Protein backbone atom coordinates (compact mmCIF):
# COMPACT_ATOMS: atom_id res chain seq x y z
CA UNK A 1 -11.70 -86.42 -72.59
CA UNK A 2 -10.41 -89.91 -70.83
CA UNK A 3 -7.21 -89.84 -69.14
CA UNK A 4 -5.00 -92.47 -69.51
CA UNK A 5 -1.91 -93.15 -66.89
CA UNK A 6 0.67 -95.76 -67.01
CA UNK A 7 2.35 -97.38 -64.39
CA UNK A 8 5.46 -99.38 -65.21
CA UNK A 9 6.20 -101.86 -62.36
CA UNK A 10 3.23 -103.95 -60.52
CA UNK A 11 4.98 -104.48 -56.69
CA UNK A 12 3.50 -102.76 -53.40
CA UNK A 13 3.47 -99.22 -55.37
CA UNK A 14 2.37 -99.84 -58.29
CA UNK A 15 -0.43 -102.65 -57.43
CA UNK A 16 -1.85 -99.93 -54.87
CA UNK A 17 -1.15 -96.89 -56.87
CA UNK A 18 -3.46 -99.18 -59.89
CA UNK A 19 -6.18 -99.86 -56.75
CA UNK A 20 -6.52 -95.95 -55.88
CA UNK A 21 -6.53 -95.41 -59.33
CA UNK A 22 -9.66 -97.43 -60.07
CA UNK A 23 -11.51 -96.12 -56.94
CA UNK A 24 -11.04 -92.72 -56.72
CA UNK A 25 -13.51 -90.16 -58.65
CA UNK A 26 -14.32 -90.46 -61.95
CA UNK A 27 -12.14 -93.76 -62.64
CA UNK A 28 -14.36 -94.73 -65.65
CA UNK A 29 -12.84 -91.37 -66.98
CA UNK A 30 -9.31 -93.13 -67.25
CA UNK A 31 -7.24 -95.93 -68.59
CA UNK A 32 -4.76 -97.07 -66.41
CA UNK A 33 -1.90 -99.68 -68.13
CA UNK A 34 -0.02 -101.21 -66.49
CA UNK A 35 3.49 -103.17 -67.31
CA UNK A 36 4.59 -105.26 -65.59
CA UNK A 37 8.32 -107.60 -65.41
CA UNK A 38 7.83 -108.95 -62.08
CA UNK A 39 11.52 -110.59 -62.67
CA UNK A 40 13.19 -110.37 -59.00
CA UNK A 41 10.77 -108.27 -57.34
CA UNK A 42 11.13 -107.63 -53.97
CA UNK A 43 7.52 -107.65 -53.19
CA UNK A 44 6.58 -110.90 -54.60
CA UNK A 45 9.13 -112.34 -52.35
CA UNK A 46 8.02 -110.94 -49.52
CA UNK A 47 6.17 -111.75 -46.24
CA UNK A 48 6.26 -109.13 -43.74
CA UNK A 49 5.46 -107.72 -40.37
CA UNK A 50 3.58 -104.44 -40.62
CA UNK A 51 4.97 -102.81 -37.06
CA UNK A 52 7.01 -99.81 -37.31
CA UNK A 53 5.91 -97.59 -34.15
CA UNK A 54 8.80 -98.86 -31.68
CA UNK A 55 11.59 -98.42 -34.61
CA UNK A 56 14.37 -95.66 -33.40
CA UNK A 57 14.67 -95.02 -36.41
CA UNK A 58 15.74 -90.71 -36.30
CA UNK A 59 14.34 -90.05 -39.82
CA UNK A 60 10.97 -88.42 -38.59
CA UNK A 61 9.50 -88.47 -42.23
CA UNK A 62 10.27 -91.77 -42.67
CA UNK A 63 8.57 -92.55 -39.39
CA UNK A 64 5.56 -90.28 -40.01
CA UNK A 65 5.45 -92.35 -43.96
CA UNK A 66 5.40 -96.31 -41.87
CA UNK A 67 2.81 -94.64 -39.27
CA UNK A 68 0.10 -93.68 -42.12
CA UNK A 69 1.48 -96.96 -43.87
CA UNK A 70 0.42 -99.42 -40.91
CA UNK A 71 -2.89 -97.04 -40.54
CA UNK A 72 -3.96 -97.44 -44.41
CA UNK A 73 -3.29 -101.30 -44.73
CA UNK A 74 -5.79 -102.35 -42.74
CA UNK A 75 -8.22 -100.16 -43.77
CA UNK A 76 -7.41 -101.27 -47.41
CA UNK A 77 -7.10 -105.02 -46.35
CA UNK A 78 -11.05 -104.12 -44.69
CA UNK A 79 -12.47 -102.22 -47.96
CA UNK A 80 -11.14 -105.17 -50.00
CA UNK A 81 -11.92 -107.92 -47.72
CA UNK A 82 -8.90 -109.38 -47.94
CA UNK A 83 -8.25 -113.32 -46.11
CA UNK A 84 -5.98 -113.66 -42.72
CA UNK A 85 -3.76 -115.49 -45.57
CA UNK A 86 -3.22 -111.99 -47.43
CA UNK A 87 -3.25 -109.76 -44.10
CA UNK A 88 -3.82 -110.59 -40.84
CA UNK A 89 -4.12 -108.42 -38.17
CA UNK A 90 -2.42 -110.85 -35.59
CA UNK A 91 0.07 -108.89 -32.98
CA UNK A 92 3.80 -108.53 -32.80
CA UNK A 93 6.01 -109.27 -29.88
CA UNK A 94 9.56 -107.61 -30.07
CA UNK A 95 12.16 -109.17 -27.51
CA UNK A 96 14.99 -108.09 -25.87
CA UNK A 97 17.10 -110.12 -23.78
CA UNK A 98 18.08 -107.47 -20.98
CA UNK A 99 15.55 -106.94 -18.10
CA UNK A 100 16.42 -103.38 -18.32
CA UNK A 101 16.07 -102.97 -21.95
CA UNK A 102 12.50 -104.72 -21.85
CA UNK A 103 11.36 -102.09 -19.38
CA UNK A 104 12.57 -99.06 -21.61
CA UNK A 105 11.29 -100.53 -24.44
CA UNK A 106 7.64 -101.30 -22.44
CA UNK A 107 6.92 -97.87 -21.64
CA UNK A 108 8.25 -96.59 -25.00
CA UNK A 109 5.49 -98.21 -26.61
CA UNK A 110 3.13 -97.06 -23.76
CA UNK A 111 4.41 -93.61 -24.46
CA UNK A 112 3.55 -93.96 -28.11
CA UNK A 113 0.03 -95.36 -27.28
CA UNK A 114 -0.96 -91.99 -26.41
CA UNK A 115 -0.47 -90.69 -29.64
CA UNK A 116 -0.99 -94.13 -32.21
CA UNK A 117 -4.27 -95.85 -31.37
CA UNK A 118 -3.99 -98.47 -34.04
CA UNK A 119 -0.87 -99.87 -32.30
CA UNK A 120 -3.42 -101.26 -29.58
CA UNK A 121 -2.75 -103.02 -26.24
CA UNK A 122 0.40 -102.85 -25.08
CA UNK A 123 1.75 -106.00 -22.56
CA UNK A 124 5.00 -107.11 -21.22
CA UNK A 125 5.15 -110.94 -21.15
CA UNK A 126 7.62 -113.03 -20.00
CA UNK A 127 9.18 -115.90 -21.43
CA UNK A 128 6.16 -118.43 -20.42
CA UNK A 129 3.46 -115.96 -21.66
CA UNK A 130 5.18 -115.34 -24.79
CA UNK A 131 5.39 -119.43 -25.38
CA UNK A 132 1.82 -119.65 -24.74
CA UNK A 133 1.03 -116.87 -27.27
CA UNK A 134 3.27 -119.04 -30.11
CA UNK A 135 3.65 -122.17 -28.79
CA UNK A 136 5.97 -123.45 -31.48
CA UNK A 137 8.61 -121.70 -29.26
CA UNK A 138 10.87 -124.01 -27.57
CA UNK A 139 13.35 -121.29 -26.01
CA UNK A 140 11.00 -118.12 -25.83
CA UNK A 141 12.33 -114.88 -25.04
CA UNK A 142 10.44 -112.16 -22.62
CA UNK A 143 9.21 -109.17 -24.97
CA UNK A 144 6.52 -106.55 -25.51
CA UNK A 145 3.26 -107.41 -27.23
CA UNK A 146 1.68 -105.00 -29.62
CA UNK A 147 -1.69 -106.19 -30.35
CA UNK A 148 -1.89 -103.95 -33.31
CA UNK A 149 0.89 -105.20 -35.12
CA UNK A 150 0.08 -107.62 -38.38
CA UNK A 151 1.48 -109.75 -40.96
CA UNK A 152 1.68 -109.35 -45.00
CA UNK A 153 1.94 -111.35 -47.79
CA UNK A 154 3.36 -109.24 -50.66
CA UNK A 155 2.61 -110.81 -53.55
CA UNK A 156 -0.85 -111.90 -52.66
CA UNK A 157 -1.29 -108.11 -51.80
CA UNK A 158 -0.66 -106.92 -55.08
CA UNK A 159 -2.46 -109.65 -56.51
CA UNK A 160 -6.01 -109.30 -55.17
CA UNK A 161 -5.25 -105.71 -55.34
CA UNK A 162 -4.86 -105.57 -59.38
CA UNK A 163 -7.59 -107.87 -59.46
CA UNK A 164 -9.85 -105.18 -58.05
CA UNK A 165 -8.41 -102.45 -60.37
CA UNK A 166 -8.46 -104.88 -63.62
CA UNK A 167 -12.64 -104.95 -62.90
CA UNK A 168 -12.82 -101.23 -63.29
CA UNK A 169 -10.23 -99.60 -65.63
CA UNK A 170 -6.70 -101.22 -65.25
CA UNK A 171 -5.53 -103.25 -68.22
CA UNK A 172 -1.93 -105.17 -67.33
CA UNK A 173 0.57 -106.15 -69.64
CA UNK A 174 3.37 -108.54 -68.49
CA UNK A 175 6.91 -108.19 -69.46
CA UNK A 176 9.36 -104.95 -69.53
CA UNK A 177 8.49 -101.74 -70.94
CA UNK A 178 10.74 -99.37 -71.71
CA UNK A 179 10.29 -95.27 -71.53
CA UNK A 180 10.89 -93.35 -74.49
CA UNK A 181 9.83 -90.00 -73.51
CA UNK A 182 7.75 -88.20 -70.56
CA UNK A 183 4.44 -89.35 -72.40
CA UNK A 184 5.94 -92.02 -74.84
CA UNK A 185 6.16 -95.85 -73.09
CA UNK A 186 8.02 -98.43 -75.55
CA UNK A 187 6.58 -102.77 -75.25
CA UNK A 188 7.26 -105.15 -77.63
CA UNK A 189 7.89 -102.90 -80.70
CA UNK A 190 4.78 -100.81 -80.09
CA UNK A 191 4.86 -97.13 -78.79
CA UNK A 192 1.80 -96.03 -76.06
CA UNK A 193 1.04 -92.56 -75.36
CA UNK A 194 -0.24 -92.02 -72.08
CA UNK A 195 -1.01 -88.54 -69.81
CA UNK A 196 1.21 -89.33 -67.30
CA UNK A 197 3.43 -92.06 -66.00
CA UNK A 198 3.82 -93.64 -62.57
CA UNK A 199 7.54 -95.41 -62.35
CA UNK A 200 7.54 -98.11 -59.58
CA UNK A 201 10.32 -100.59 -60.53
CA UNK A 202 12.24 -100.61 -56.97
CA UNK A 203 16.28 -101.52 -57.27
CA UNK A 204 15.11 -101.18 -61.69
CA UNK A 205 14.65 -97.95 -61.61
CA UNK A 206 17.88 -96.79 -62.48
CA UNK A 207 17.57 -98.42 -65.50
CA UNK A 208 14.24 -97.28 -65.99
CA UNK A 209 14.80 -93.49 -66.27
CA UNK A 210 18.35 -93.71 -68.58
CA UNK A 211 15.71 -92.88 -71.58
CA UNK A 212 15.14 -89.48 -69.82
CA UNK A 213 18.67 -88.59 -68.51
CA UNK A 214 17.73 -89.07 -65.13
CA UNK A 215 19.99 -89.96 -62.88
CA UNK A 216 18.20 -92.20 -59.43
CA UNK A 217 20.58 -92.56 -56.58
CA UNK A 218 19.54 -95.90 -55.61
CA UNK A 219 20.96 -98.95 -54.76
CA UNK A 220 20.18 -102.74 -54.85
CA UNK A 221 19.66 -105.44 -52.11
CA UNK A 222 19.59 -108.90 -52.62
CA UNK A 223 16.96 -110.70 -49.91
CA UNK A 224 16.08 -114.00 -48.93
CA UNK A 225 13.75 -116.10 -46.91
CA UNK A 226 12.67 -119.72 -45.83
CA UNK A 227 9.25 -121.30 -45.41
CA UNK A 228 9.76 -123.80 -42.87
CA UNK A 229 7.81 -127.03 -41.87
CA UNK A 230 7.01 -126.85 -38.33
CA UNK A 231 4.60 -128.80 -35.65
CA UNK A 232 1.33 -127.58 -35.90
CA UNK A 233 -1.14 -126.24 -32.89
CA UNK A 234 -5.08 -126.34 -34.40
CA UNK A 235 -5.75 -123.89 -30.89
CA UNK A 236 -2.83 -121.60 -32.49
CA UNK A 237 -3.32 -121.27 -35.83
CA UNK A 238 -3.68 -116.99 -35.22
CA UNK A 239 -0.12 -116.69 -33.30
CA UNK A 240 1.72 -113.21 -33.41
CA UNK A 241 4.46 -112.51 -35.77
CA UNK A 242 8.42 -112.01 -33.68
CA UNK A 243 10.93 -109.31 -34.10
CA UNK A 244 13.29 -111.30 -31.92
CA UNK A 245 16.24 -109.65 -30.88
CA UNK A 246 19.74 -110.73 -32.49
CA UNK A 247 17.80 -113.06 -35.03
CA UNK A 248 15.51 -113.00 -38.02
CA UNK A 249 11.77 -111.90 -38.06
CA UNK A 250 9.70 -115.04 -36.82
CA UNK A 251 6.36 -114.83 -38.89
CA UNK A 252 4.07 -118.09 -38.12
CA UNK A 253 1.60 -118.84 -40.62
CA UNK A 254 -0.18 -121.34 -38.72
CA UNK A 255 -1.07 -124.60 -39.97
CA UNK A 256 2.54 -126.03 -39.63
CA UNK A 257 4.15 -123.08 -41.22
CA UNK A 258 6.88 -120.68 -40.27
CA UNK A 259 8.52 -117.85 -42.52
CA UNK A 260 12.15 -116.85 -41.16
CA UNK A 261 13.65 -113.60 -42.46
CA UNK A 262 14.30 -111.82 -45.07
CA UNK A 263 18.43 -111.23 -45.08
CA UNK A 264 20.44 -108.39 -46.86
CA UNK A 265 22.84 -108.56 -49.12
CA UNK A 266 24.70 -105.76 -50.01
CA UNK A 267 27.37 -107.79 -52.03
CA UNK A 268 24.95 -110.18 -54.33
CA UNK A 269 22.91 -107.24 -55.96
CA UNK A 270 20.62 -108.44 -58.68
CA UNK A 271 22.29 -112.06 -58.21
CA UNK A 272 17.99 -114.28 -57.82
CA UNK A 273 19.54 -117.75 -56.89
CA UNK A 274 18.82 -119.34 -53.60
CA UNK A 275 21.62 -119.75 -52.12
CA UNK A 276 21.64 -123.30 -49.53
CA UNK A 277 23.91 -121.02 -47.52
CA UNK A 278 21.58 -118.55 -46.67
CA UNK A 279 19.07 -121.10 -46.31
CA UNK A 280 21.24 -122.54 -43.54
CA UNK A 281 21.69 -119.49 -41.69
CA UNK A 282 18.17 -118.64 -41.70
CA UNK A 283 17.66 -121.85 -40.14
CA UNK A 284 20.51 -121.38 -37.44
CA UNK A 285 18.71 -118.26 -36.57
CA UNK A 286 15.22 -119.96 -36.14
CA UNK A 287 16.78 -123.24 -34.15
CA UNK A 288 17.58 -120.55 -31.55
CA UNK A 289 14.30 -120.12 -30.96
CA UNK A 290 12.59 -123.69 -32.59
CA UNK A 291 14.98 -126.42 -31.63
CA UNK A 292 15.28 -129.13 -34.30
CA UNK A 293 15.01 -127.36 -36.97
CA UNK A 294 16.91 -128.88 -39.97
CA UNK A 295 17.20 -128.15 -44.10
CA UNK A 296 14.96 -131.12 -44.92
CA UNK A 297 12.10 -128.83 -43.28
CA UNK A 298 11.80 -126.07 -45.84
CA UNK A 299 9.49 -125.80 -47.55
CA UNK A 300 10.52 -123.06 -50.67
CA UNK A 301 13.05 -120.64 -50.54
CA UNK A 302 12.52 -117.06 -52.18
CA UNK A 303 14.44 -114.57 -52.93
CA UNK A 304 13.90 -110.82 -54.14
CA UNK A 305 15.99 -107.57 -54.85
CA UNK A 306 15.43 -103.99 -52.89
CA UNK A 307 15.92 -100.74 -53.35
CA UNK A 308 17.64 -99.00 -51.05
CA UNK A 309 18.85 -95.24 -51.28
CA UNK A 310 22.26 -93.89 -49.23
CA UNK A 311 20.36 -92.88 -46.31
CA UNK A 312 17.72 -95.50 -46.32
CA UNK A 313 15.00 -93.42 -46.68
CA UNK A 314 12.04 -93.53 -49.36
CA UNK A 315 11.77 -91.06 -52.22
CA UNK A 316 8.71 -90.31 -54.20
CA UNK A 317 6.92 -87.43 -55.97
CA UNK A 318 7.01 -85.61 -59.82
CA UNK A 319 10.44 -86.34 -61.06
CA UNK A 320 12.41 -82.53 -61.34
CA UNK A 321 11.60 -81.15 -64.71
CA UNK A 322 9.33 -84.17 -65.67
CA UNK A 323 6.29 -82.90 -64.82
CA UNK A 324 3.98 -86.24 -66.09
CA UNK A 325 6.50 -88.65 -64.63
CA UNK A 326 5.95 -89.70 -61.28
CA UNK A 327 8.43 -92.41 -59.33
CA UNK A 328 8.66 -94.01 -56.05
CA UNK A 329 11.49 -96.39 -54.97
CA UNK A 330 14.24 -96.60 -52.47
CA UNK A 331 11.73 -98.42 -49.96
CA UNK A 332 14.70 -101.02 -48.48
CA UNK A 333 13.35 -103.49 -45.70
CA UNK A 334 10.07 -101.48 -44.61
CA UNK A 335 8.22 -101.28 -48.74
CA UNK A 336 5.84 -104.01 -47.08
CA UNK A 337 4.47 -100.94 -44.65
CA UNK A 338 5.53 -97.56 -46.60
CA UNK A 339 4.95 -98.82 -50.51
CA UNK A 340 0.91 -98.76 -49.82
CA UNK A 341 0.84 -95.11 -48.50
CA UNK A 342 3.30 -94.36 -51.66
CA UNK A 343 1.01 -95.90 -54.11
CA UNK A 344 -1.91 -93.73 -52.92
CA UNK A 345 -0.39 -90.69 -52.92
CA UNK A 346 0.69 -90.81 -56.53
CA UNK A 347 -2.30 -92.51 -57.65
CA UNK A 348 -3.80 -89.26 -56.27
CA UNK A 349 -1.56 -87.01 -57.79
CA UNK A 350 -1.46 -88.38 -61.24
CA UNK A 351 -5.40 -87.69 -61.29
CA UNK A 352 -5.18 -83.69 -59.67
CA UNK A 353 -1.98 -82.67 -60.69
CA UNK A 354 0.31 -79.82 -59.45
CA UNK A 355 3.35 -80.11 -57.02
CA UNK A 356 1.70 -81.59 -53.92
CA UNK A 357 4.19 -81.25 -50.16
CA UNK A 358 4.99 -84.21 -49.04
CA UNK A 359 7.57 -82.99 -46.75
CA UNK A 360 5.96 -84.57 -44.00
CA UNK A 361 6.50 -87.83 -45.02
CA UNK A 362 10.23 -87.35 -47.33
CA UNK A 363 13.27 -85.25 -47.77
CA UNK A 364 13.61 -83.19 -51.06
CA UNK A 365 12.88 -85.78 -54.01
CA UNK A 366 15.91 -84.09 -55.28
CA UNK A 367 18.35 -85.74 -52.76
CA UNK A 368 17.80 -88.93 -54.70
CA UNK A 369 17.11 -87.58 -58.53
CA UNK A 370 19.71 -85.97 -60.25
């Protein structure tokens, strides 16, 4: 008898959770829908750095969650063959200002060598070697390469991703559905019965699970970010992505491009307009470290809405007395590097069932789900 699972939202989670889906065992067994509203999603407005093994950060699941995160992504960017324009594997350099502070934070990520391969060579630079690794730099900072480190592109991610699973067994229809019951998914006046239900609609989800009388404890972020026109160097067109101290991430694209931020915005909620503002201030941020900068070099503006929960930790797993509902949200800033490890994990517990233990990776689902 074929399966069929739904998943209602198609960002980080639910693109990968529709991948997994269509690869693992017996996927011409199962139909996979999914819906998706893409309105003010925080992946598609994303570009990211994939780094998280120097964050101090004291949630250990959390940690444990990026650390498989920045493991999987390149082995799904690899599988899929995915361009350096989706993922590239490309290095981060994290600054710090203080002498002192460099050095603590130098053999911190030594110490963490020992026990994270994938992070990969680990140098100290000073301000002329870290100019000459991104050269677009006019007032470089000394910092701490991390040759593992990479950069995203959200929405491409999900987008080569579903292409994969819409080859095999994933059909996709665009616009809002709406759950009726545990098996029962409302669209456009038509009722779909499905086996079980993957919910992945981020700062939505609220929303998403009145129909059930679920309560999520979540709460949304408004983000934005700034392409920027910058000069181009045809020898540099691989540079690292920057986690500068005191400013916005620095993510060269190469090819005359630079991506400043994202920002958070606790006040503006689900409020989508690009603010000039903001725009501004992401610019002030990168002329610290790009003099010259002006308005009249951005390129496009985007902006996107996260989920975050009160202690900024992820939740995901069967939803408590829902046994065919599954959910994931609550990612905040790092759903670039956690929402890929997410999506597996319920793609693989939608197919095998029971009550799998995550607690490795999240605190009780019922912190979050009431």
């Amino acid at each position: 008898m074929r399966k069929r699972i739904a998943i209602i939202g198609g960002g980080i989670v639910g693109s990968t959770a529709a991948y997994y889906l269509s690869q693992m065992p017996n996927a011409d067994e199962r139909d996979v829908v999914m819906f998706d509203d893409s309105y003010g999603q925080a992946t598609k407005a994303a570009s990211g750095i994939i780094s998280p093994w120097l964050s101090k950060r004291r949630n250990k699941q959390w940690y444990n969650l990026a650390k498989a995160g920045a493991k999987l992504i390149p082995e799904i960017a690899n599988a899929t063959h995915m361009n350096s324009e989706i993922f590239d594997h490309c290095g981060t350099i994290i600054t710090r200002e203080n002498e002192s502070n460099l050095d603590e934070l130098y053999l911190f990520a030594k110490e963490r060598t020992q026990v994270t391969p994938e992070m990969g060579k680990i140098q100290k630079l000073d301000r002329k070697a870290v100019q000459s690794q991104i050269p677009i730099l006019t007032n470089p900072k000394s910092g701490v390469l991390v040759s593992g480190g990479s950069r995203i592109n959200g929405a491409l991610f999900c987008q080569h991703l579903i292409s994969i699973a819409k080859k095999n067994n994933l059909t996709v229809h665009d616009g809002r559905a709406r759950l009726i019951n545990d098996h029962t998914i409302s669209f456009k006046e038509q009722s779909f019965e499905f086996d079980r239900i993957i919910v992945a609609t981020g700062a939505w989800v609220k929303e998403t699970m009145q129909p059930l009388n679920v309560k999520v404890h979540v709460r949304p972020q408004k983000g934005q970010l700034v392409e920027l026109k910058v000069p181009d160097f045809p020898t540099h067109e691989n540079m690292p992505v920057m986690m500068p101290e005191g400013e916005y991430d620095f993510i060269p694209l190469g090819h005359g491009k630079l991506i400043v931020g994202a920002t958070h915005d606790d006040n503006k909620e689900f409020d989508l307009s690009k603010e000039a503002s903001v725009d501004n201030q992401l610019i002030d941020s990168a002329q610290n470290l790009v003099s010259g900068l002006t308005p009249t070099d951005i390129i496009l503006s985007k902006v996107g809405t996260r989920a975050y929960t009160n202690d900024f930790a992820p939740f995901f797993g069967i939803v408590p007395n829902h046994d065919n509902v599954l959910i994931g949200s609550g990612l905040g800033s790092s759903g670039l590097t956690t929402g890929p490890m997410i999506g597996k994990l319920l793609a693989g517990s939608a197919i095998f069932g029971g009550h799998p233990d995550w607690k490795m990776y999240e605190k009780p689902i019922s912190n979050y789900i009431s």
